[in-house]
PDB file of C-alpha atoms and ligand atoms in Angstrom:
ATOM      1  CA  MET P   1     196.613  76.700  81.680  1.00  0.00           C
ATOM      2  CA  LYS P   2     193.602  77.588  79.885  1.00  0.00           C
ATOM      3  CA  ILE P   3     191.898  75.160  76.972  1.00  0.00           C
ATOM      4  CA  THR P   4     189.423  76.015  74.549  1.00  0.00           C
ATOM      5  CA  VAL P   5     188.203  72.629  72.560  1.00  0.00           C
ATOM      6  CA  ILE P   6     185.926  73.129  69.558  1.00  0.00           C
ATOM      7  CA  HIS P   7     184.719  69.440  68.550  1.00  0.00           C
ATOM      8  CA  GLY P   8     183.201  69.057  64.787  1.00  0.00           C
ATOM      9  CA  GLN P   9     180.732  66.876  66.123  1.00  0.00           C
ATOM     10  CA  ASN P  10     177.822  66.796  68.622  1.00  0.00           C
ATOM     11  CA  HIS P  11     178.346  63.454  70.153  1.00  0.00           C
ATOM     12  CA  LYS P  12     180.906  61.464  72.203  1.00  0.00           C
ATOM     13  CA  GLY P  13     182.400  59.082  70.010  1.00  0.00           C
ATOM     14  CA  SER P  14     186.057  57.983  68.963  1.00  0.00           C
ATOM     15  CA  THR P  15     187.410  61.771  68.069  1.00  0.00           C
ATOM     16  CA  TRP P  16     186.004  63.216  71.651  1.00  0.00           C
ATOM     17  CA  HIS P  17     187.563  60.048  73.715  1.00  0.00           C
ATOM     18  CA  VAL P  18     190.862  61.075  72.066  1.00  0.00           C
ATOM     19  CA  ALA P  19     190.536  64.537  73.044  1.00  0.00           C
ATOM     20  CA  ASP P  20     189.406  63.450  76.428  1.00  0.00           C
ATOM     21  CA  GLU P  21     192.129  60.697  76.906  1.00  0.00           C
ATOM     22  CA  LEU P  22     194.491  63.743  76.091  1.00  0.00           C
ATOM     23  CA  LEU P  23     193.258  66.448  78.600  1.00  0.00           C
ATOM     24  CA  LYS P  24     193.320  63.830  81.249  1.00  0.00           C
ATOM     25  CA  ASN P  25     196.880  63.388  80.886  1.00  0.00           C
ATOM     26  CA  ILE P  26     197.700  67.249  80.719  1.00  0.00           C
ATOM     27  CA  LYS P  27     198.931  67.474  84.240  1.00  0.00           C
ATOM     28  CA  THR P  28     199.466  70.795  84.815  1.00  0.00           C
ATOM     29  CA  GLN P  29     196.222  72.712  86.268  1.00  0.00           C
ATOM     30  CA  HIS P  30     193.976  73.642  83.493  1.00  0.00           C
ATOM     31  CA  ASP P  31     190.526  75.075  82.820  1.00  0.00           C
ATOM     32  CA  VAL P  32     188.459  73.510  79.864  1.00  0.00           C
ATOM     33  CA  LYS P  33     185.942  75.289  77.611  1.00  0.00           C
ATOM     34  CA  GLU P  34     184.374  72.557  75.494  1.00  0.00           C
ATOM     35  CA  PHE P  35     182.341  73.773  72.502  1.00  0.00           C
ATOM     36  CA  PHE P  36     180.763  71.104  70.375  1.00  0.00           C
ATOM     37  CA  LEU P  37     179.312  71.462  66.789  1.00  0.00           C
ATOM     38  CA  PRO P  38     176.711  72.336  65.097  1.00  0.00           C
ATOM     39  CA  ARG P  39     175.481  72.800  68.741  1.00  0.00           C
ATOM     40  CA  ASP P  40     176.812  75.838  69.852  1.00  0.00           C
ATOM     41  CA  LEU P  41     177.289  77.312  66.317  1.00  0.00           C
ATOM     42  CA  ASN P  42     174.498  76.485  63.756  1.00  0.00           C
ATOM     43  CA  HIS P  43     175.197  78.698  60.910  1.00  0.00           C
ATOM     44  CA  PHE P  44     176.935  78.688  57.763  1.00  0.00           C
ATOM     45  CA  CYS P  45     178.370  81.597  56.224  1.00  0.00           C
ATOM     46  CA  THR P  46     176.359  83.821  53.997  1.00  0.00           C
ATOM     47  CA  GLY P  47     179.376  85.322  51.939  1.00  0.00           C
ATOM     48  CA  CYS P  48     177.708  88.665  52.640  1.00  0.00           C
ATOM     49  CA  PHE P  49     181.515  89.757  53.452  1.00  0.00           C
ATOM     50  CA  ALA P  50     179.829  92.450  56.439  1.00  0.00           C
ATOM     51  CA  CYS P  51     182.799  90.846  58.554  1.00  0.00           C
ATOM     52  CA  LEU P  52     185.455  92.496  56.637  1.00  0.00           C
ATOM     53  CA  LYS P  53     184.339  95.661  57.687  1.00  0.00           C
ATOM     54  CA  SER P  54     183.858  95.088  61.239  1.00  0.00           C
ATOM     55  CA  PRO P  55     183.184  91.230  63.001  1.00  0.00           C
ATOM     56  CA  GLU P  56     180.726  92.638  64.827  1.00  0.00           C
ATOM     57  CA  ASN P  57     178.973  92.812  61.622  1.00  0.00           C
ATOM     58  CA  CYS P  58     178.691  89.623  60.802  1.00  0.00           C
ATOM     59  CA  PRO P  59     174.746  88.375  61.330  1.00  0.00           C
ATOM     60  CA  PHE P  60     175.994  85.497  63.733  1.00  0.00           C
ATOM     61  CA  ARG P  61     178.205  87.452  65.824  1.00  0.00           C
ATOM     62  CA  ALA P  62     175.787  87.018  69.028  1.00  0.00           C
ATOM     63  CA  ASP P  63     176.088  83.132  68.718  1.00  0.00           C
ATOM     64  CA  LYS P  64     180.024  83.463  67.682  1.00  0.00           C
ATOM     65  CA  GLU P  65     180.964  85.760  70.591  1.00  0.00           C
ATOM     66  CA  GLN P  66     181.504  83.085  73.322  1.00  0.00           C
ATOM     67  CA  ILE P  67     183.418  81.020  71.015  1.00  0.00           C
ATOM     68  CA  ASP P  68     185.714  83.833  69.776  1.00  0.00           C
ATOM     69  CA  LEU P  69     186.269  85.017  73.492  1.00  0.00           C
ATOM     70  CA  ALA P  70     187.440  81.472  74.546  1.00  0.00           C
ATOM     71  CA  LEU P  71     189.516  81.266  71.668  1.00  0.00           C
ATOM     72  CA  LYS P  72     191.454  84.207  72.180  1.00  0.00           C
ATOM     73  CA  GLU P  73     191.893  83.570  76.440  1.00  0.00           C
ATOM     74  CA  ALA P  74     192.728  80.222  75.764  1.00  0.00           C
ATOM     75  CA  ASP P  75     196.861  78.797  75.792  1.00  0.00           C
ATOM     76  CA  LEU P  76     195.957  75.652  74.038  1.00  0.00           C
ATOM     77  CA  LEU P  77     193.534  75.150  71.188  1.00  0.00           C
ATOM     78  CA  VAL P  78     192.200  71.556  70.396  1.00  0.00           C
ATOM     79  CA  PHE P  79     190.279  71.044  67.385  1.00  0.00           C
ATOM     80  CA  THR P  80     188.494  67.706  66.863  1.00  0.00           C
ATOM     81  CA  THR P  81     186.725  65.988  63.783  1.00  0.00           C
ATOM     82  CA  PRO P  82     185.781  62.576  62.549  1.00  0.00           C
ATOM     83  CA  ASN P  83     186.993  62.258  58.863  1.00  0.00           C
ATOM     84  CA  TYR P  84     183.723  62.929  56.474  1.00  0.00           C
ATOM     85  CA  CYS P  85     184.518  61.903  53.257  1.00  0.00           C
ATOM     86  CA  MET P  86     188.288  62.450  53.739  1.00  0.00           C
ATOM     87  CA  LEU P  87     187.293  66.040  54.867  1.00  0.00           C
ATOM     88  CA  PRO P  88     186.572  67.541  58.355  1.00  0.00           C
ATOM     89  CA  SER P  89     183.202  67.194  59.338  1.00  0.00           C
ATOM     90  CA  ALA P  90     180.646  70.105  57.726  1.00  0.00           C
ATOM     91  CA  PRO P  91     179.977  71.682  61.291  1.00  0.00           C
ATOM     92  CA  MET P  92     183.997  71.992  61.456  1.00  0.00           C
ATOM     93  CA  LYS P  93     183.761  73.404  57.973  1.00  0.00           C
ATOM     94  CA  ALA P  94     181.108  75.944  58.747  1.00  0.00           C
ATOM     95  CA  PHE P  95     183.463  77.079  61.593  1.00  0.00           C
ATOM     96  CA  MET P  96     186.301  77.632  59.736  1.00  0.00           C
ATOM     97  CA  ASP P  97     184.281  79.720  57.273  1.00  0.00           C
ATOM     98  CA  LEU P  98     182.978  81.856  60.463  1.00  0.00           C
ATOM     99  CA  PHE P  99     185.822  82.617  61.624  1.00  0.00           C
ATOM    100  CA  PHE P 100     188.018  83.479  58.364  1.00  0.00           C
ATOM    101  CA  THR P 101     188.506  87.239  59.089  1.00  0.00           C
ATOM    102  CA  ASN P 102     191.074  85.687  61.505  1.00  0.00           C
ATOM    103  CA  TRP P 103     193.645  84.774  58.846  1.00  0.00           C
ATOM    104  CA  ILE P 104     196.519  86.700  58.520  1.00  0.00           C
ATOM    105  CA  SER P 105     195.453  87.752  55.355  1.00  0.00           C
ATOM    106  CA  HIS P 106     192.569  89.504  56.971  1.00  0.00           C
ATOM    107  CA  LYS P 107     192.475  90.469  60.574  1.00  0.00           C
ATOM    108  CA  PRO P 108     195.070  88.460  62.520  1.00  0.00           C
ATOM    109  CA  CYS P 109     194.112  88.259  66.235  1.00  0.00           C
ATOM    110  CA  ALA P 110     197.374  88.966  68.358  1.00  0.00           C
ATOM    111  CA  GLU P 111     196.388  86.519  70.766  1.00  0.00           C
ATOM    112  CA  MET P 112     196.628  83.663  68.205  1.00  0.00           C
ATOM    113  CA  PHE P 113     201.074  84.020  67.995  1.00  0.00           C
ATOM    114  CA  SER P 114     201.317  82.840  71.420  1.00  0.00           C
ATOM    115  CA  LYS P 115     199.480  79.699  71.243  1.00  0.00           C
ATOM    116  CA  ARG P 116     199.808  75.916  70.539  1.00  0.00           C
ATOM    117  CA  ALA P 117     196.735  73.891  69.197  1.00  0.00           C
ATOM    118  CA  VAL P 118     196.274  70.177  68.553  1.00  0.00           C
ATOM    119  CA  VAL P 119     194.404  68.855  65.406  1.00  0.00           C
ATOM    120  CA  ILE P 120     192.699  65.132  66.220  1.00  0.00           C
ATOM    121  CA  SER P 121     190.687  63.253  63.869  1.00  0.00           C
ATOM    122  CA  THR P 122     189.972  59.714  63.804  1.00  0.00           C
ATOM    123  CA  THR P 123     188.521  57.755  60.746  1.00  0.00           C
ATOM    124  CA  ALA P 124     187.239  53.962  59.832  1.00  0.00           C
ATOM    125  CA  GLY P 125     189.981  53.229  57.585  1.00  0.00           C
ATOM    126  CA  ILE P 126     191.813  55.509  55.952  1.00  0.00           C
ATOM    127  CA  GLY P 127     192.302  59.785  55.791  1.00  0.00           C
ATOM    128  CA  ALA P 128     192.147  60.803  59.409  1.00  0.00           C
ATOM    129  CA  LYS P 129     195.736  62.907  58.994  1.00  0.00           C
ATOM    130  CA  LYS P 130     193.877  64.329  55.479  1.00  0.00           C
ATOM    131  CA  ALA P 131     190.669  65.246  57.382  1.00  0.00           C
ATOM    132  CA  ALA P 132     192.567  67.140  59.978  1.00  0.00           C
ATOM    133  CA  LYS P 133     195.004  68.861  57.468  1.00  0.00           C
ATOM    134  CA  PRO P 134     192.932  71.531  56.225  1.00  0.00           C
ATOM    135  CA  ILE P 135     192.094  72.750  60.055  1.00  0.00           C
ATOM    136  CA  GLU P 136     196.067  72.963  60.665  1.00  0.00           C
ATOM    137  CA  THR P 137     196.155  74.715  57.651  1.00  0.00           C
ATOM    138  CA  MET P 138     193.732  77.336  59.081  1.00  0.00           C
ATOM    139  CA  LEU P 139     195.524  77.705  62.370  1.00  0.00           C
ATOM    140  CA  LEU P 140     198.458  78.186  60.461  1.00  0.00           C
ATOM    141  CA  PHE P 141     196.892  80.867  58.590  1.00  0.00           C
ATOM    142  CA  TRP P 142     195.524  82.199  62.215  1.00  0.00           C
ATOM    143  CA  GLY P 143     199.195  82.746  63.092  1.00  0.00           C
ATOM    144  CA  VAL P 144     199.160  79.613  65.897  1.00  0.00           C
ATOM    145  CA  PRO P 145     203.200  79.002  65.956  1.00  0.00           C
ATOM    146  CA  LYS P 146     202.743  75.292  67.576  1.00  0.00           C
ATOM    147  CA  ILE P 147     200.442  72.995  66.028  1.00  0.00           C
ATOM    148  CA  TYR P 148     200.636  69.269  66.953  1.00  0.00           C
ATOM    149  CA  ARG P 149     198.574  67.053  64.252  1.00  0.00           C
ATOM    150  CA  TYR P 150     197.040  63.664  65.731  1.00  0.00           C
ATOM    151  CA  GLY P 151     195.290  61.092  63.185  1.00  0.00           C
ATOM    152  CA  LEU P 152     194.436  57.617  63.830  1.00  0.00           C
ATOM    153  CA  ALA P 153     192.511  54.596  61.807  1.00  0.00           C
ATOM    154  CA  VAL P 154     190.085  53.254  64.431  1.00  0.00           C
ATOM    155  CA  ASN P 155     188.431  50.601  62.405  1.00  0.00           C
ATOM    156  CA  ALA P 156     185.127  51.361  63.867  1.00  0.00           C
ATOM    157  CA  THR P 157     182.101  53.298  63.554  1.00  0.00           C
ATOM    158  CA  GLY P 158     182.203  54.696  67.240  1.00  0.00           C
ATOM    159  CA  TRP P 159     184.188  54.368  70.751  1.00  0.00           C
ATOM    160  CA  GLU P 160     182.077  51.421  71.759  1.00  0.00           C
ATOM    161  CA  ASN P 161     183.153  48.812  69.092  1.00  0.00           C
ATOM    162  CA  MET P 162     186.884  49.995  68.598  1.00  0.00           C
ATOM    163  CA  PRO P 163     189.152  47.415  69.002  1.00  0.00           C
ATOM    164  CA  GLU P 164     191.017  47.374  72.509  1.00  0.00           C
ATOM    165  CA  LYS P 165     194.525  47.620  70.622  1.00  0.00           C
ATOM    166  CA  LYS P 166     193.443  51.088  69.266  1.00  0.00           C
ATOM    167  CA  LYS P 167     192.380  52.196  72.539  1.00  0.00           C
ATOM    168  CA  ALA P 168     195.704  51.254  73.649  1.00  0.00           C
ATOM    169  CA  ILE P 169     197.331  53.004  70.972  1.00  0.00           C
ATOM    170  CA  ILE P 170     195.618  56.135  71.689  1.00  0.00           C
ATOM    171  CA  ILE P 171     195.587  55.888  75.298  1.00  0.00           C
ATOM    172  CA  ARG P 172     199.810  55.479  75.023  1.00  0.00           C
ATOM    173  CA  ASP P 173     199.854  58.508  72.492  1.00  0.00           C
ATOM    174  CA  MET P 174     197.741  60.701  74.284  1.00  0.00           C
ATOM    175  CA  LYS P 175     199.962  59.927  77.368  1.00  0.00           C
ATOM    176  CA  LYS P 176     202.809  61.146  75.228  1.00  0.00           C
ATOM    177  CA  LEU P 177     201.761  64.278  74.068  1.00  0.00           C
ATOM    178  CA  GLY P 178     199.766  65.209  76.986  1.00  0.00           C
ATOM    179  CA  LYS P 179     203.351  65.148  78.704  1.00  0.00           C
ATOM    180  CA  LYS P 180     204.798  67.358  76.397  1.00  0.00           C
ATOM    181  CA  LEU P 181     201.721  69.750  76.843  1.00  0.00           C
ATOM    182  CA  SER P 182     201.833  69.863  80.356  1.00  0.00           C
ATOM    183  CA  VAL P 183     205.264  71.768  79.888  1.00  0.00           C
ATOM    184  CA  GLU P 184     203.878  75.513  79.889  1.00  0.00           C
ATOM    185  CA  THR P 185     206.615  76.687  77.041  1.00  0.00           C
ATOM    186  CA  ALA P 186     205.583  79.551  75.378  1.00  0.00           C
ATOM    187  CA  PRO P 187     206.191  78.544  71.225  1.00  0.00           C
ATOM    188  CA  ASN P 188     208.340  79.945  68.772  1.00  0.00           C
ATOM    189  CA  VAL P 189     207.258  81.844  65.919  1.00  0.00           C
ATOM    190  CA  GLY P 190     208.788  79.853  63.277  1.00  0.00           C
ATOM    191  CA  VAL P 191     209.997  81.173  59.593  1.00  0.00           C
ATOM    192  CA  ARG P 192     206.728  80.397  58.225  1.00  0.00           C
ATOM    193  CA  THR P 193     204.526  82.596  60.596  1.00  0.00           C
ATOM    194  CA  ARG P 194     207.155  85.207  60.093  1.00  0.00           C
ATOM    195  CA  PHE P 195     207.151  85.033  56.106  1.00  0.00           C
ATOM    196  CA  LEU P 196     203.448  84.781  55.964  1.00  0.00           C
ATOM    197  CA  PHE P 197     203.041  87.988  58.024  1.00  0.00           C
ATOM    198  CA  ARG P 198     205.808  89.925  56.537  1.00  0.00           C
ATOM    199  CA  MET P 199     204.017  88.945  53.084  1.00  0.00           C
ATOM    200  CA  MET P 200     200.682  89.683  54.490  1.00  0.00           C
ATOM    201  CA  ALA P 201     201.949  93.486  55.740  1.00  0.00           C
ATOM    202  CA  GLY P 202     203.424  94.025  52.192  1.00  0.00           C
ATOM    203  CA  MET P 203     199.943  93.175  50.637  1.00  0.00           C
ATOM    204  CA  GLN P 204     198.280  95.719  52.885  1.00  0.00           C
ATOM    205  CA  ASN P 205     200.781  98.420  52.128  1.00  0.00           C
ATOM    206  CA  LYS P 206     200.046  97.947  48.595  1.00  0.00           C
ATOM    207  CA  ASN P 207     196.119  98.442  49.262  1.00  0.00           C
ATOM    208  CA  TRP P 208     195.516  94.466  47.834  1.00  0.00           C
ATOM    209  CA  GLY P 209     193.885  93.819  50.865  1.00  0.00           C
ATOM    210  CA  ALA P 210     189.961  93.164  51.209  1.00  0.00           C
ATOM    211  CA  SER P 211     188.472  96.495  52.531  1.00  0.00           C
ATOM    212  CA  PRO P 212     189.931  99.871  54.153  1.00  0.00           C
ATOM    213  CA  GLU P 213     188.977  98.821  57.233  1.00  0.00           C
ATOM    214  CA  GLU P 214     191.220  96.111  57.572  1.00  0.00           C
ATOM    215  CA  LYS P 215     194.600  98.372  56.334  1.00  0.00           C
ATOM    216  CA  SER P 216     193.316 100.894  59.346  1.00  0.00           C
ATOM    217  CA  TYR P 217     193.328  97.225  61.587  1.00  0.00           C
ATOM    218  CA  TRP P 218     197.028  96.644  60.548  1.00  0.00           C
ATOM    219  CA  GLN P 219     198.017 100.309  60.768  1.00  0.00           C
ATOM    220  CA  GLU P 220     196.662 100.515  64.483  1.00  0.00           C
ATOM    221  CA  ARG P 221     198.510  97.880  65.461  1.00  0.00           C
ATOM    222  CA  GLY P 222     201.840  99.278  64.051  1.00  0.00           C
ATOM    223  CA  TRP P 223     202.243  96.306  61.790  1.00  0.00           C
ATOM    224  CA  LEU P 224     202.720  97.931  58.522  1.00  0.00           C
ATOM    225  CA  ASN P 225     206.007  99.779  60.035  1.00  0.00           C
ATOM    226  CA  GLY P 226     207.765  96.948  61.318  1.00  0.00           C
ATOM    227  CA  LYS P 227     205.645  95.718  64.974  1.00  0.00           C
ATOM    228  CA  ARG P 228     204.884  92.259  65.097  1.00  0.00           C
ATOM    229  CA  PRO P 229     202.208  91.028  67.246  1.00  0.00           C
ATOM    230  CA  TRP P 230     204.276  88.267  68.907  1.00  0.00           C
ATOM    231  CA  LYS P 231     206.961  91.051  70.286  1.00  0.00           C
ATOM    232  CA  ASP P 232     204.312  93.135  71.893  1.00  0.00           C
TER     233      ASP P 232
HETATM  234  C1  FMN U 301     179.361  60.882  56.387  1.00  0.00           C
HETATM  235  C2  FMN U 301     180.779  59.980  57.158  1.00  0.00           C
HETATM  236  C3  FMN U 301     181.650  60.031  56.106  1.00  0.00           C
HETATM  237  C4  FMN U 301     182.910  58.860  56.572  1.00  0.00           C
HETATM  238  N1  FMN U 301     183.576  59.048  55.545  1.00  0.00           N
HETATM  239  C5  FMN U 301     184.834  58.270  56.204  1.00  0.00           C
HETATM  240  C6  FMN U 301     186.093  58.079  54.776  1.00  0.00           C
HETATM  241  O1  FMN U 301     186.193  58.522  53.835  1.00  0.00           O
HETATM  242  N2  FMN U 301     186.843  57.148  55.235  1.00  0.00           N
HETATM  243  C7  FMN U 301     187.120  56.311  56.191  1.00  0.00           C
HETATM  244  O2  FMN U 301     187.793  55.511  56.468  1.00  0.00           O
HETATM  245  N3  FMN U 301     185.897  56.342  57.462  1.00  0.00           N
HETATM  246  C8  FMN U 301     184.977  57.633  57.301  1.00  0.00           C
HETATM  247  N4  FMN U 301     183.863  57.417  57.880  1.00  0.00           N
HETATM  248  C9  FMN U 301     183.610  56.808  59.240  1.00  0.00           C
HETATM  249  C10 FMN U 301     184.513  58.199  60.269  1.00  0.00           C
HETATM  250  O3  FMN U 301     185.443  58.496  60.000  1.00  0.00           O
HETATM  251  C11 FMN U 301     185.009  56.951  61.576  1.00  0.00           C
HETATM  252  O4  FMN U 301     184.180  55.734  62.034  1.00  0.00           O
HETATM  253  C12 FMN U 301     185.450  58.017  62.811  1.00  0.00           C
HETATM  254  O5  FMN U 301     186.139  57.453  63.427  1.00  0.00           O
HETATM  255  C13 FMN U 301     184.430  58.272  63.370  1.00  0.00           C
HETATM  256  O6  FMN U 301     184.615  59.368  64.721  1.00  0.00           O
HETATM  257  P1  FMN U 301     183.367  59.400  66.078  1.00  0.00           P
HETATM  258  O7  FMN U 301     183.298  58.385  66.782  1.00  0.00           O
HETATM  259  O8  FMN U 301     183.838  60.473  66.691  1.00  0.00           O
HETATM  260  O9  FMN U 301     182.319  59.729  65.190  1.00  0.00           O
HETATM  261  C14 FMN U 301     182.682  58.203  57.391  1.00  0.00           C
HETATM  262  C15 FMN U 301     181.716  58.378  58.467  1.00  0.00           C
HETATM  263  C16 FMN U 301     180.756  59.380  58.166  1.00  0.00           C
HETATM  264  C17 FMN U 301     179.371  59.198  59.431  1.00  0.00           C
END
């Protein structure tokens, strides 16, 4: 199983340790590619819309390329972020903006419709699930059919000062989730994803997309004539 992990932080704190615990509990043989933000993609979207014509036109394409490839190749995607002011970290938000053309409303990647994903967040007090939610929404709009969201209040500013009882909860929960993810089943594309895809196909058909290149992208793949990426 190929796993790509995108960390919304450079440091190996509580959130990183949750993901590490999860990876240790995935018992099928796996190959992990880990990226840290902002270390591995230190840019903000400039809003130039050059990517709407072609992703190659993004001024940060060279730095995005390796991550893009790893995202497409993976069977399982893992995203982590600490809760920063009830939201994902700023580097994670920047990442989300830099990959916005992956949304079903623009140029969805066929590869996404067969993946599973996990979004992990920790917080000191409240808001871990709230911080993870925008990433979950992004993945839903990328077309990922099965998304697990894990958020935990750890009552700490880092792994080293986390209460032992919280560490025990993480170990227990990641054992459970790791076991589930060790079974390599192709996830079903659910009603929500099918509905979104159909709606966006209708939008492209009516020329309500963001660029003519976007419509051609859909046309070339037969998606405007009933073909679906999860059936290819
Ligand atoms: C900029 C910043 C904002 C934060 N905002 C919140 C917050 O709104 N609520 C909260 O309970 N904890 C907040 N925290 C605490 C972290 O979410 C918490 O300590 C988290 O577990 C840190 O994870 P890490 O060790 O992976 O960095 C904040 C921390 C930072 C640095």
